[in-house]
Amino acid sequence: MTYRVLQIGNPTSPLNFGIGTAAQSEEIDICWFSHIKCDLPGVHHYSMPGWIANNFLLRAIFEPFFLAQVIRIENPDLVQVHYAFKGLATIPIVRRHPLIVTTMGSDLAPSVGYKFPYRYWINLMLRRGDVVITRSNFMKKRLLEIGVPDDKIMVNSWGIDLDHFKRLPDQSDLKRKWGVPEDAFIFLDPRSTNPIYNKDIIMRAFSRVARKIEQKIHLLVAGVFSTSEQIEDLHNLVAELDIADQVTFVGSVDYQQMPELYSLAECTISIPSSDGMPQTIFEAWGCGSFLIVGDLPQYDEFIEDGLTGKRVPIRDVEATAQAMLWVLGHEEFRKRAIPLGQERAAHFADRRAQKASMRDLVRALLSLPEEVA
């Protein structure tokens, strides 16, 4: 007998796709539904017509009908949804069991996703889910506050590929490839250009540091999920701060190339105003890049200030600049912190272990025995 598992969510994310296909085997067949059309190896994929998928209002109206049709066709033995808010599409989803609800972080944050009118649909999804997945103990506490029973919650960090995210040795070739000075200390901002990620604060802090020191420094700025307006605003800020020759915009970098940027960066900076549990932390650690992060409580279980990273108050230009100066002046400390970060990445975020945990959960919900590794 072959069991059918329906995944619902964005499959273009390597994280979603890796976790969603963790249980795929001769006994378990995976199919996927998302509003965008994708070519998914080894997975039958359903989507909506582009003229609907590309219009937010039409998508919100018609997605439940398309999804209900997919459910009728596939008659899945298990459903897993990625991101707890699905609007009206929640209705056909919560009628199927077993149901795994995989939360992302922003869907539980009151300042982002968990607010009116989305909160009603999120609560319905969480109540009807048989298992709710979250990525950290901090987010588990948030689920408990919302009212999700403890015995329904499973922590799974999703993990990173430790064989992929490792420090690459030839820095000279990488610097030539990405167009950064050979003798510069490299800072990296790998997050989205959404204002919540405070790239303006990083740039203003970098500008202060550049004016204070003679050492050559350079800032790499990624721009995944960016709009042209956001990119233009950042370019204008760089020009205003007169640091254009010390900043390189690398755009939306492919997953396969991210280890190159982390390996180039002696220091990775991530200071959003709100966050879930970003893979950025584990990816940077895996590649041997020191971290400056915001002082958010969700980082408490992973990052100790002055031991495995530097933590700064949110949207504080001067504190961020001082942290960058501290990093520049403590090379030996940074070198000692690198193996600690790599150990923590291996402990908390080995994707092989996280995928095995997800595979075992799916098999248990389908009443199948655990696979022998």
Coordinates of C-alpha atoms in Angstrom, one line a residue:
M1 CA 0.0 0.0 0.0
T2 CA 1.2 3.5 -0.9
Y3 CA 0.2 6.4 1.4
R4 CA -0.4 9.9 -0.1
V5 CA 0.9 13.0 1.8
L6 CA -0.2 16.4 0.6
Q7 CA 2.1 19.3 1.3
I8 CA 0.6 22.8 1.1
G9 CA 2.9 25.9 1.0
N10 CA 5.8 27.4 -0.9
P11 CA 8.0 24.6 -2.3
T12 CA 10.6 27.0 -3.8
S13 CA 12.1 27.3 -0.3
P14 CA 14.7 24.6 0.1
L15 CA 13.7 24.4 3.8
N16 CA 10.0 23.8 3.0
F17 CA 10.8 21.3 0.3
G18 CA 13.4 19.4 2.3
I19 CA 11.1 19.0 5.4
G20 CA 8.1 18.4 3.2
T21 CA 9.7 15.5 1.4
A22 CA 11.6 14.0 4.4
A23 CA 9.3 11.0 4.6
Q24 CA 9.2 10.2 0.9
S25 CA 9.8 6.6 0.3
E26 CA 8.4 3.5 -1.6
E27 CA 5.6 3.5 1.0
I28 CA 4.9 7.3 1.0
D29 CA 4.2 9.4 -2.0
I30 CA 4.4 13.2 -1.8
C31 CA 2.2 15.6 -3.7
W32 CA 2.3 19.4 -3.4
F33 CA -0.1 22.3 -3.7
S34 CA 0.9 26.0 -4.0
H35 CA -0.5 29.0 -5.8
I36 CA 2.7 29.3 -8.0
K37 CA 3.7 26.7 -10.6
C38 CA 6.9 24.9 -9.9
D39 CA 9.0 22.1 -11.3
L40 CA 9.5 19.7 -8.4
P41 CA 11.7 16.7 -8.9
G42 CA 9.9 13.5 -7.9
V43 CA 6.8 15.3 -6.7
H44 CA 3.4 15.8 -8.4
H45 CA 2.6 19.5 -8.1
Y46 CA -0.7 21.3 -8.3
S47 CA -1.0 25.1 -8.8
M48 CA -3.4 27.8 -9.9
P49 CA -3.5 29.6 -13.2
G50 CA -1.1 32.6 -13.3
W51 CA -3.9 35.2 -13.7
I52 CA -5.3 34.1 -10.4
A53 CA -2.1 33.3 -8.6
N54 CA -0.6 36.7 -9.4
N55 CA -3.6 38.6 -8.0
F56 CA -3.9 38.7 -4.2
L57 CA -7.6 39.2 -4.1
L58 CA -8.4 36.5 -6.7
R59 CA -6.0 34.1 -5.1
A60 CA -7.7 34.6 -1.7
I61 CA -11.1 33.9 -3.2
F62 CA -10.3 31.0 -5.4
E63 CA -7.6 29.1 -3.6
P64 CA -10.0 27.2 -1.3
F65 CA -11.8 25.8 -4.3
F66 CA -8.6 24.8 -6.1
L67 CA -7.3 23.2 -2.9
A68 CA -10.6 21.4 -2.3
Q69 CA -10.4 19.9 -5.8
V70 CA -6.8 18.7 -5.2
I71 CA -7.9 17.1 -1.9
R72 CA -10.8 15.3 -3.7
I73 CA -8.4 14.1 -6.4
E74 CA -5.6 12.9 -4.1
N75 CA -7.6 11.8 -1.1
P76 CA -4.5 12.3 1.0
D77 CA -3.8 10.1 4.0
L78 CA -2.0 13.0 5.7
V79 CA -1.8 16.8 5.1
Q80 CA 1.0 19.1 6.1
V81 CA 0.6 22.9 5.8
H82 CA 3.6 25.3 5.8
Y83 CA 2.7 28.6 7.5
A84 CA -0.4 28.7 9.8
F85 CA -2.3 31.4 7.9
K86 CA -4.1 30.2 4.8
G87 CA -7.1 32.5 4.9
L88 CA -10.3 30.9 3.5
A89 CA -8.2 27.9 2.3
T90 CA -8.1 26.9 6.0
I91 CA -11.6 25.5 5.6
P92 CA -10.8 22.6 3.3
I93 CA -7.4 22.0 5.0
V94 CA -8.7 21.5 8.6
R95 CA -11.3 18.9 7.4
R96 CA -8.4 16.4 6.8
H97 CA -6.6 14.4 9.4
P98 CA -3.9 13.7 10.4
L99 CA -2.9 17.4 9.9
I100 CA 0.6 18.8 10.6
V101 CA 0.8 22.5 10.9
T102 CA 4.3 23.9 10.4
T103 CA 4.6 27.4 11.8
M104 CA 7.2 29.8 10.4
G105 CA 7.5 32.5 13.2
S106 CA 6.0 35.5 11.5
D107 CA 2.6 33.8 11.6
L108 CA 2.8 33.8 15.4
A109 CA 4.3 37.3 15.9
P110 CA 1.6 39.9 17.0
S111 CA 3.5 42.6 15.1
V112 CA 3.5 40.7 11.8
G113 CA 1.0 37.9 11.1
Y114 CA -0.8 37.1 14.4
K115 CA -3.3 40.0 14.3
F116 CA -6.8 40.9 13.1
P117 CA -8.1 39.6 10.8
Y118 CA -5.6 36.8 10.3
R119 CA -5.6 35.7 13.9
Y120 CA -9.0 33.9 13.6
W121 CA -7.8 31.7 10.7
I122 CA -4.5 31.0 12.4
N123 CA -6.2 30.0 15.7
L124 CA -8.5 27.7 13.7
M125 CA -5.6 26.0 12.0
L126 CA -3.7 25.6 15.2
R127 CA -6.7 24.1 17.0
R128 CA -7.5 21.6 14.3
G129 CA -3.9 20.5 13.7
D130 CA -2.9 17.2 15.2
V131 CA 0.7 18.2 15.5
V132 CA 2.1 21.8 15.4
I133 CA 5.7 22.2 14.4
T134 CA 7.8 25.1 15.6
R135 CA 11.4 26.0 15.2
S136 CA 12.6 26.9 18.7
N137 CA 11.7 26.7 22.3
F138 CA 11.0 30.4 22.3
M139 CA 8.3 29.9 19.6
K140 CA 7.0 26.9 21.5
K141 CA 6.3 29.3 24.5
R142 CA 4.5 31.5 22.1
L143 CA 2.3 28.6 21.0
L144 CA 1.5 27.8 24.6
E145 CA 0.5 31.4 25.2
I146 CA -1.9 31.2 22.3
G147 CA -3.4 28.1 23.8
V148 CA -1.9 25.2 21.8
P149 CA -1.6 22.1 24.2
D150 CA 2.0 21.1 25.0
D151 CA 1.5 17.6 23.8
K152 CA 0.6 18.8 20.3
I153 CA 3.8 20.8 19.9
M154 CA 7.0 19.5 18.3
V155 CA 10.2 21.6 18.1
N156 CA 12.1 21.1 14.8
S157 CA 14.7 23.7 13.7
W158 CA 14.5 22.3 10.1
G159 CA 18.3 22.5 10.2
I160 CA 20.9 23.3 7.6
D161 CA 23.0 21.1 5.4
L162 CA 26.3 21.0 7.3
D163 CA 28.1 19.6 4.2
H164 CA 26.9 22.7 2.2
F165 CA 27.3 25.4 4.8
K166 CA 30.9 25.1 5.7
R167 CA 33.8 27.5 5.4
L168 CA 35.3 27.6 1.9
P169 CA 39.1 27.9 1.9
D170 CA 40.1 30.1 -1.1
Q171 CA 39.2 33.6 0.0
S172 CA 41.1 35.3 -2.7
D173 CA 39.1 33.7 -5.5
L174 CA 35.9 34.5 -3.7
K175 CA 36.8 38.1 -3.2
R176 CA 37.6 38.5 -6.9
K177 CA 34.3 36.8 -7.9
W178 CA 32.2 39.1 -5.7
G179 CA 34.2 42.2 -6.4
V180 CA 35.5 43.1 -2.9
P181 CA 38.9 44.4 -2.0
E182 CA 41.5 41.7 -1.3
D183 CA 42.7 43.3 2.0
A184 CA 39.3 44.4 3.4
F185 CA 37.5 43.1 6.5
I186 CA 34.1 41.9 5.2
F187 CA 30.7 42.4 6.9
L188 CA 27.7 40.7 5.5
D189 CA 24.0 41.6 5.8
P190 CA 22.2 38.5 4.3
R191 CA 18.6 39.4 5.1
S192 CA 15.7 40.7 3.0
T193 CA 15.3 44.4 2.2
N194 CA 11.9 44.5 4.0
P195 CA 12.2 47.4 6.5
I196 CA 11.7 45.0 9.4
Y197 CA 15.3 43.8 8.8
N198 CA 16.8 47.3 9.5
K199 CA 19.3 47.5 6.7
D200 CA 19.3 51.3 7.1
I201 CA 20.6 50.9 10.7
I202 CA 23.4 48.6 9.5
M203 CA 24.4 51.0 6.8
R204 CA 24.4 54.0 9.1
A205 CA 26.5 52.1 11.7
F206 CA 28.9 50.9 9.0
S207 CA 29.3 54.5 7.9
R208 CA 30.2 55.6 11.4
V209 CA 32.8 52.8 11.7
A210 CA 34.3 53.6 8.3
R211 CA 34.8 57.3 9.3
K212 CA 36.5 56.3 12.6
I213 CA 39.1 53.8 11.5
E214 CA 41.8 53.5 8.9
Q215 CA 41.4 49.8 8.4
K216 CA 39.8 48.9 5.1
I217 CA 36.2 47.5 5.6
H218 CA 33.5 46.4 3.1
L219 CA 29.8 45.6 3.4
L220 CA 28.0 43.0 1.3
V221 CA 24.3 43.5 1.2
A222 CA 21.9 40.8 0.0
G223 CA 18.4 41.5 -1.2
V224 CA 16.3 38.4 -1.3
F225 CA 12.5 39.1 -1.8
S226 CA 13.3 42.8 -2.6
T227 CA 11.2 45.3 -4.4
S228 CA 12.7 47.9 -6.8
E229 CA 11.6 50.7 -4.5
Q230 CA 13.4 49.1 -1.5
I231 CA 16.6 48.6 -3.4
E232 CA 16.4 52.2 -4.7
D233 CA 16.0 53.6 -1.2
L234 CA 19.0 51.7 0.0
H235 CA 21.1 52.8 -2.9
N236 CA 20.1 56.4 -2.2
L237 CA 21.1 56.0 1.5
V238 CA 24.5 54.6 0.5
A239 CA 25.0 57.6 -1.7
E240 CA 23.9 60.0 1.1
L241 CA 26.3 58.3 3.5
D242 CA 29.1 58.5 1.0
I243 CA 30.0 54.8 1.3
A244 CA 29.2 53.6 -2.2
D245 CA 32.8 52.4 -2.8
Q246 CA 32.6 50.3 0.4
V247 CA 29.3 48.6 -0.2
T248 CA 28.4 45.9 -2.7
F249 CA 24.8 45.0 -3.4
V250 CA 24.8 41.3 -4.3
G251 CA 21.1 41.0 -5.0
S252 CA 19.0 37.9 -4.4
V253 CA 21.7 35.2 -4.0
D254 CA 21.0 31.6 -4.9
Y255 CA 21.0 29.1 -2.1
Q256 CA 23.9 27.2 -3.6
Q257 CA 26.1 30.4 -3.5
M258 CA 25.3 31.5 0.1
P259 CA 28.2 29.6 1.6
E260 CA 30.5 31.8 -0.5
L261 CA 29.2 35.0 1.1
Y262 CA 29.3 33.6 4.6
S263 CA 32.8 32.3 4.1
L264 CA 33.9 35.8 2.8
A265 CA 32.3 37.5 5.8
E266 CA 34.4 37.7 9.0
C267 CA 31.2 39.0 10.5
T268 CA 27.5 38.5 9.6
I269 CA 25.0 41.1 10.9
S270 CA 21.3 40.4 11.4
I271 CA 19.3 42.9 13.5
P272 CA 15.6 42.6 12.6
S273 CA 12.9 44.2 14.8
S274 CA 11.1 40.9 14.9
D275 CA 12.1 37.4 13.9
G276 CA 11.3 33.7 14.2
M277 CA 14.3 31.4 14.3
P278 CA 16.3 32.3 11.2
Q279 CA 18.5 29.8 9.4
T280 CA 20.9 32.7 9.0
I281 CA 22.3 32.1 12.4
F282 CA 23.1 28.5 11.8
E283 CA 24.3 29.1 8.2
A284 CA 26.7 31.8 9.4
W285 CA 28.0 29.6 12.2
G286 CA 28.5 26.7 9.9
C287 CA 30.7 28.8 7.6
G288 CA 32.7 30.3 10.4
S289 CA 31.3 33.8 10.3
F290 CA 31.0 35.7 13.6
L291 CA 27.6 37.1 14.4
I292 CA 26.2 40.5 15.5
V293 CA 22.4 40.0 16.2
G294 CA 19.6 42.1 17.7
D295 CA 18.8 41.6 21.4
L296 CA 15.6 39.6 20.7
P297 CA 14.5 37.0 23.3
Q298 CA 14.2 34.3 20.7
Y299 CA 18.0 34.2 20.3
D300 CA 18.5 33.6 24.1
E301 CA 18.8 29.8 23.8
F302 CA 21.5 30.0 21.1
I303 CA 23.6 33.2 21.3
E304 CA 25.4 34.4 24.4
D305 CA 26.6 38.0 24.2
G306 CA 30.4 38.0 24.2
L307 CA 30.7 34.2 23.8
T308 CA 29.1 33.1 20.5
G309 CA 28.2 36.5 19.2
K310 CA 27.5 40.2 19.9
R311 CA 24.0 41.3 20.7
V312 CA 22.8 44.9 20.3
P313 CA 19.6 46.8 21.1
I314 CA 17.1 47.0 18.2
R315 CA 17.4 50.0 15.9
D316 CA 20.3 51.5 17.8
V317 CA 22.9 52.9 15.3
E318 CA 25.5 53.7 17.8
A319 CA 25.3 50.4 19.6
T320 CA 25.6 48.5 16.3
A321 CA 28.6 50.7 15.3
Q322 CA 30.2 49.9 18.7
A323 CA 29.6 46.2 18.2
M324 CA 31.3 46.3 14.7
L325 CA 34.3 48.2 16.2
W326 CA 34.5 45.5 18.9
V327 CA 34.5 42.8 16.3
L328 CA 37.3 44.5 14.4
G329 CA 39.4 44.9 17.5
H330 CA 39.1 41.3 18.9
E331 CA 40.4 39.0 16.2
E332 CA 41.6 36.3 18.7
F333 CA 38.2 36.3 20.3
R334 CA 36.4 35.9 17.0
K335 CA 38.7 32.9 16.1
R336 CA 37.9 31.2 19.4
A337 CA 34.2 31.8 18.9
I338 CA 34.1 30.2 15.4
P339 CA 34.4 26.5 16.6
L340 CA 31.8 27.2 19.3
G341 CA 29.4 28.4 16.7
Q342 CA 30.1 25.4 14.5
E343 CA 29.4 23.1 17.4
R344 CA 26.1 24.7 18.1
A345 CA 25.1 24.6 14.5
A346 CA 25.8 20.8 14.5
H347 CA 24.0 20.4 17.8
F348 CA 20.8 22.4 17.1
A349 CA 20.6 22.3 13.3
D350 CA 21.9 19.2 11.6
R351 CA 19.4 18.8 8.9
R352 CA 19.9 15.0 8.8
A353 CA 18.7 14.7 12.3
Q354 CA 15.8 17.2 11.8
K355 CA 14.6 15.5 8.7
A356 CA 14.8 12.1 10.4
S357 CA 12.6 13.5 13.2
M358 CA 10.1 14.7 10.7
R359 CA 10.2 11.4 8.8
D360 CA 9.5 9.5 12.0
L361 CA 6.6 11.8 12.9
V362 CA 4.9 11.3 9.5
R363 CA 5.4 7.5 9.7
A364 CA 4.0 7.4 13.2
L365 CA 0.9 9.4 12.2
L366 CA 0.4 6.9 9.3
S367 CA 0.9 4.0 11.8
L368 CA 4.0 2.8 9.9
P369 CA 7.1 1.5 11.7
E370 CA 10.2 3.6 11.9
E371 CA 12.6 3.3 9.0
V372 CA 15.9 1.7 9.9
A373 CA 18.8 4.2 9.1

